[in-house]
Coordinates of C-alpha atoms in Angstrom, one line a residue:
Chain G
X1 CA 168.4 -40.8 -20.1
X2 CA 164.7 -40.8 -21.0
X3 CA 162.6 -39.2 -18.2
X4 CA 159.0 -40.2 -17.3
X5 CA 157.1 -37.9 -15.0
X6 CA 154.0 -38.7 -13.0
X7 CA 151.4 -36.1 -11.6
X8 CA 150.3 -35.9 -8.7
X9 CA 153.2 -37.5 -6.8
X10 CA 150.6 -38.1 -3.9
X11 CA 147.1 -37.6 -3.6
X12 CA 144.3 -37.9 -0.8
X13 CA 140.8 -38.4 -1.8
X14 CA 137.2 -39.3 0.0
X15 CA 135.8 -42.7 -0.7
X16 CA 133.5 -42.3 -3.9
X17 CA 135.4 -39.7 -5.6
X18 CA 137.4 -40.0 -8.9
X19 CA 141.1 -39.3 -9.2
X20 CA 143.1 -38.8 -12.2
X21 CA 146.9 -39.5 -12.7
X22 CA 149.1 -38.4 -15.3
X23 CA 152.1 -40.0 -16.9
X24 CA 154.3 -38.1 -19.3
X25 CA 157.4 -39.0 -21.3
X26 CA 159.3 -35.8 -21.3
X27 CA 162.0 -36.3 -23.8
X28 CA 160.7 -39.1 -26.1
X29 CA 157.6 -40.4 -27.7
X30 CA 156.2 -43.4 -26.2
X31 CA 154.2 -45.9 -28.3
X32 CA 153.3 -48.0 -25.2
X33 CA 152.8 -47.1 -21.6
X34 CA 152.3 -49.4 -18.8
X35 CA 150.5 -48.9 -15.6
X36 CA 151.4 -50.9 -12.5
X37 CA 150.1 -51.0 -8.9
X38 CA 152.4 -51.6 -5.9
X39 CA 151.1 -52.4 -2.4
X40 CA 153.3 -52.0 0.8
X41 CA 155.9 -54.7 0.9
X42 CA 154.8 -56.2 -2.3
X43 CA 155.9 -56.5 -5.8
X44 CA 154.7 -54.3 -8.9
X45 CA 151.7 -55.7 -10.4
X46 CA 151.0 -54.8 -14.1
X47 CA 147.4 -53.3 -14.4
X48 CA 147.4 -52.6 -18.1
X49 CA 149.1 -51.8 -21.4
X50 CA 148.1 -48.7 -23.1
X51 CA 149.1 -47.9 -27.0
X52 CA 148.6 -44.5 -28.2
X53 CA 145.3 -44.3 -30.1
X54 CA 143.9 -47.6 -29.1
X55 CA 142.2 -49.1 -26.1
X56 CA 144.1 -50.4 -23.1
X57 CA 144.7 -54.0 -22.5
X58 CA 144.0 -54.9 -18.9
X59 CA 145.4 -57.6 -16.9
X60 CA 143.3 -60.5 -15.6
X61 CA 141.4 -59.3 -12.6
X62 CA 141.8 -55.6 -13.2
X63 CA 138.4 -53.9 -13.6
X64 CA 138.6 -51.8 -16.8
X65 CA 135.5 -49.7 -15.7
X66 CA 137.1 -48.8 -12.5
X67 CA 140.5 -48.0 -13.8
X68 CA 140.1 -45.9 -17.0
X69 CA 143.3 -45.6 -19.0
X70 CA 143.6 -43.0 -21.8
X71 CA 146.6 -42.8 -24.2
X72 CA 145.6 -39.7 -26.2
X73 CA 149.2 -38.9 -27.4
X74 CA 152.6 -40.3 -27.7
X75 CA 153.7 -38.5 -24.6
X76 CA 150.7 -38.7 -22.3
X77 CA 148.7 -41.4 -20.7
X78 CA 146.2 -40.9 -18.0
X79 CA 144.9 -43.5 -15.3
X80 CA 141.6 -42.5 -13.7
X81 CA 140.4 -44.4 -10.6
X82 CA 136.7 -44.2 -10.5
X83 CA 134.7 -44.2 -7.4
X84 CA 137.9 -44.9 -5.4
X85 CA 137.4 -46.9 -2.2
X86 CA 140.1 -47.4 0.6
X87 CA 141.2 -50.7 -0.8
X88 CA 142.3 -48.9 -3.9
X89 CA 144.7 -47.0 -1.8
X90 CA 148.3 -47.9 -3.3
X91 CA 151.3 -46.8 -5.0
X92 CA 150.6 -46.5 -8.8
X93 CA 153.6 -46.4 -11.3
X94 CA 153.7 -45.9 -14.8
X95 CA 156.2 -46.8 -17.5
X96 CA 156.9 -45.6 -20.9
X97 CA 158.4 -47.5 -23.9
X98 CA 159.7 -46.4 -27.2
X99 CA 159.5 -49.1 -29.7
X100 CA 161.7 -52.1 -28.6
X101 CA 163.8 -50.1 -26.3
X102 CA 163.7 -50.5 -22.3
X103 CA 160.9 -49.2 -20.2
X104 CA 161.4 -46.0 -18.3
X105 CA 159.5 -45.7 -15.1
X106 CA 157.8 -42.6 -13.5
X107 CA 158.4 -41.8 -9.8
X108 CA 155.1 -43.2 -8.7
X109 CA 151.9 -41.7 -7.2
X110 CA 150.9 -42.7 -3.8
X111 CA 147.0 -42.7 -3.6
X112 CA 145.2 -42.8 -0.2
X113 CA 141.5 -43.1 -0.1
X114 CA 139.8 -42.0 3.1
Chain I
X1 CA 152.7 -67.4 -17.4
X2 CA 155.8 -66.3 -15.8
X3 CA 157.0 -65.8 -12.0
X4 CA 159.8 -64.2 -10.4
X5 CA 161.1 -65.2 -6.8
X6 CA 163.4 -62.9 -5.0
X7 CA 164.7 -65.2 -2.1
X8 CA 165.8 -62.4 0.4
X9 CA 163.3 -59.5 1.1
X10 CA 166.1 -57.7 3.1
X11 CA 170.0 -57.9 2.8
X12 CA 172.0 -55.8 5.3
X13 CA 175.8 -55.8 4.6
X14 CA 178.8 -53.8 5.6
X15 CA 180.5 -51.2 3.3
X16 CA 183.2 -52.8 1.0
X17 CA 181.7 -56.2 1.5
X18 CA 180.5 -58.4 -1.3
X19 CA 176.8 -58.8 -1.8
X20 CA 174.5 -61.2 -3.8
X21 CA 170.9 -60.7 -4.3
X22 CA 169.3 -63.7 -5.7
X23 CA 166.5 -64.1 -8.2
X24 CA 164.9 -67.1 -9.8
X25 CA 162.2 -67.3 -12.3
X26 CA 159.9 -69.6 -14.2
X27 CA 158.6 -69.2 -17.7
X28 CA 157.4 -71.7 -20.4
X29 CA 159.0 -69.4 -23.0
X30 CA 162.2 -67.7 -23.5
X31 CA 162.8 -64.6 -21.5
X32 CA 164.4 -61.2 -21.1
X33 CA 165.8 -60.5 -17.8
X34 CA 166.1 -57.2 -15.8
X35 CA 167.4 -55.7 -12.5
X36 CA 165.9 -52.4 -11.6
X37 CA 166.9 -50.3 -8.7
X38 CA 164.7 -47.9 -6.6
X39 CA 166.1 -45.3 -4.5
X40 CA 163.9 -43.9 -1.6
X41 CA 161.1 -41.7 -3.2
X42 CA 162.4 -42.2 -6.6
X43 CA 161.1 -44.4 -9.7
X44 CA 162.7 -47.5 -10.8
X45 CA 165.8 -47.2 -12.9
X46 CA 167.3 -50.0 -15.1
X47 CA 170.3 -51.4 -13.7
X48 CA 171.2 -54.1 -16.1
X49 CA 169.6 -56.3 -18.6
X50 CA 170.1 -59.8 -20.3
X51 CA 168.5 -60.0 -23.8
X52 CA 171.0 -62.4 -25.6
X53 CA 174.6 -63.2 -26.1
X54 CA 176.9 -63.3 -23.2
X55 CA 175.2 -64.5 -20.1
X56 CA 177.3 -62.2 -17.7
X57 CA 176.0 -58.6 -17.8
X58 CA 177.5 -55.7 -16.2
X59 CA 176.2 -52.2 -15.1
X60 CA 178.4 -49.1 -15.0
X61 CA 178.4 -48.8 -11.2
X62 CA 180.1 -52.3 -10.5
X63 CA 177.1 -54.5 -10.5
X64 CA 176.9 -57.6 -12.6
X65 CA 174.4 -60.6 -13.1
X66 CA 174.7 -64.0 -14.8
X67 CA 171.9 -65.6 -16.5
X68 CA 171.9 -69.3 -15.8
X69 CA 169.4 -71.1 -17.9
X70 CA 169.7 -74.4 -16.3
X71 CA 168.9 -73.1 -12.8
X72 CA 166.6 -70.3 -14.1
X73 CA 168.5 -67.9 -12.2
X74 CA 169.7 -64.2 -12.5
X75 CA 171.4 -63.3 -9.5
X76 CA 172.9 -59.9 -9.0
X77 CA 176.4 -59.6 -7.4
X78 CA 178.7 -56.8 -6.5
X79 CA 182.3 -57.5 -5.0
X80 CA 182.4 -54.3 -3.0
X81 CA 179.3 -52.3 -2.0
X82 CA 179.1 -48.5 -1.0
X83 CA 176.7 -46.8 1.3
X84 CA 175.2 -45.3 -1.8
X85 CA 174.0 -48.7 -3.1
X86 CA 171.5 -48.7 -0.3
X87 CA 168.2 -49.1 -2.2
X88 CA 165.4 -51.5 -3.1
X89 CA 166.3 -54.0 -6.1
X90 CA 163.7 -55.6 -8.3
X91 CA 164.2 -58.5 -10.5
X92 CA 162.0 -58.7 -13.6
X93 CA 161.4 -60.8 -16.5
X94 CA 159.6 -60.3 -19.8
X95 CA 158.5 -62.6 -22.7
X96 CA 161.1 -62.7 -25.4
X97 CA 158.8 -64.5 -27.9
X98 CA 157.0 -61.5 -28.9
X99 CA 153.1 -61.4 -29.5
X100 CA 150.6 -59.6 -27.3
X101 CA 152.6 -60.0 -24.2
X102 CA 155.9 -58.5 -25.5
X103 CA 157.3 -55.9 -23.4
X104 CA 155.2 -56.8 -20.2
X105 CA 157.2 -57.2 -17.1
X106 CA 156.7 -59.6 -14.2
X107 CA 158.5 -58.4 -11.0
X108 CA 159.8 -60.1 -8.1
X109 CA 159.0 -59.0 -4.6
X110 CA 162.0 -56.8 -4.2
X111 CA 165.1 -57.0 -2.0
X112 CA 165.9 -54.2 0.1
X113 CA 169.8 -53.8 0.4
X114 CA 171.1 -51.7 3.3
X115 CA 174.8 -51.0 3.4
X116 CA 176.0 -50.0 6.9
X117 CA 179.3 -48.2 7.6

């Protein structure tokens, strides 16, 4: 099946710094990628939808200046958490979709902000 | 707007027993329905999906789910579970009507299935 990778799998950073998370579709081209956030014992919440070559569409309540998303190619999307704070600590998961087919999820990135 | 409710946060069962994981949704438009499974330290994997046609859908590893439009439910069942089925299961819904929201998934809170020997 289709494989989606994320890097890094976990990251610890200091408050005020920025962190970049990569999401790659390894064996297919993804026209659309989604970014989710999952807090402990809670469901996945969609943060934004990114389409290759265009600006991301953010869900209500998600700060686009804080969570920068770039979908520069059909196999790579990045999420940058700018000026991270402890409340941004969470599990970030991406998914990739090719056309009308199912979404394939990455393994997630655990971010801890100290 | 759509929402998904998984009625049980944890379901413990013994090996070879039947199991049902409940999922109810609400939506003002027609929907597609999904069940995903997440094993420890792994990403989500699609277990099965309902897009159209037969309301009973099956997975390759013995799970099945039935779309019940009148009860807005999509419960997941397996007649005999194995230790290896221990995982977290997520029910999800997406807008089938197309448009800008097409493909977006709304997830339930997840149900942790623990199969005991």
